[in-house]
Short mmCIF file of C-alpha atoms in Angstrom, two decimals:
data_model
loop_
_atom_site.label_atom_id
_atom_site.label_comp_id
_atom_site.label_asym_id
_atom_site.label_seq_id
_atom_site.Cartn_x
_atom_site.Cartn_y
_atom_site.Cartn_z
CA UNK A 25 -0.07 0.05 -0.12
CA UNK A 26 2.84 2.38 0.63
CA UNK A 27 4.86 1.40 -1.89
CA UNK A 28 1.36 2.82 -4.26
CA UNK A 29 1.40 5.77 -2.83
CA UNK A 30 5.05 6.41 -2.53
CA UNK A 31 4.62 5.88 -6.75
CA UNK A 32 1.84 8.14 -7.23
CA UNK A 33 3.39 11.20 -5.45
CA UNK A 34 6.42 10.32 -7.64
CA UNK A 35 4.16 9.99 -10.89
CA UNK A 36 2.57 13.83 -9.68
CA UNK A 37 5.75 14.80 -9.63
CA UNK A 38 7.07 14.52 -12.61
CA UNK A 39 3.84 15.44 -14.43
CA UNK A 40 4.07 19.15 -12.45
CA UNK A 41 7.98 18.93 -13.57
CA UNK A 42 6.90 18.30 -17.12
CA UNK A 43 3.87 20.56 -17.34
CA UNK A 44 6.68 23.84 -16.09
CA UNK A 45 9.35 22.43 -18.26
CA UNK A 46 6.91 22.49 -21.26
CA UNK A 47 5.37 25.89 -19.68
CA UNK A 48 9.64 27.17 -20.09
CA UNK A 49 9.46 25.82 -24.12
CA UNK A 50 6.87 27.96 -24.70
CA UNK A 51 7.90 30.88 -23.28
CA UNK A 52 11.35 30.20 -24.49
CA UNK A 53 10.05 30.04 -27.88
CA UNK A 54 7.74 32.45 -27.24
CA UNK A 55 10.76 34.98 -26.65
CA UNK A 56 13.01 33.74 -29.74
CA UNK A 57 10.40 34.68 -31.92
CA UNK A 58 10.02 38.29 -30.78
CA UNK A 59 13.15 38.48 -30.67
CA UNK A 60 13.75 37.24 -34.43
CA UNK A 61 10.89 39.97 -34.89
CA UNK A 62 12.55 42.46 -32.82
CA UNK A 63 16.56 41.53 -35.29
CA UNK A 64 14.21 42.16 -38.32
CA UNK A 65 12.79 45.56 -37.26
CA UNK A 66 9.25 44.59 -37.06
CA UNK A 67 9.12 44.47 -33.43
CA UNK A 68 5.70 44.54 -32.13
CA UNK A 69 4.74 48.64 -31.02
CA UNK A 70 4.56 48.84 -27.85
CA UNK A 71 6.67 45.87 -26.60
CA UNK A 72 9.32 47.10 -24.34
CA UNK A 73 12.69 44.94 -24.17
CA UNK A 74 14.46 44.82 -21.26
CA UNK A 75 17.80 43.90 -21.13
CA UNK A 76 19.05 41.60 -18.64
CA UNK A 77 22.35 42.67 -18.72
CA UNK A 78 23.55 44.63 -15.08
CA UNK A 79 23.48 47.78 -15.16
CA UNK A 80 26.89 50.14 -14.64
CA UNK A 81 27.15 53.21 -12.85
CA UNK A 82 28.75 56.02 -14.21
CA UNK A 83 30.63 58.16 -12.14
#
């Protein structure tokens, strides 16, 4: 009985991880498509590109 419960918990955890990975992959693909448009100069009006690079402080 305990083994069955453990297997069910592992299955649920795997499904959650799988769903999270699918979501991440979807977002990565979406961002790649947006970046392609940005590179081609066809970026959608109103879409703000935010740089992930750290900002340097000018002294």
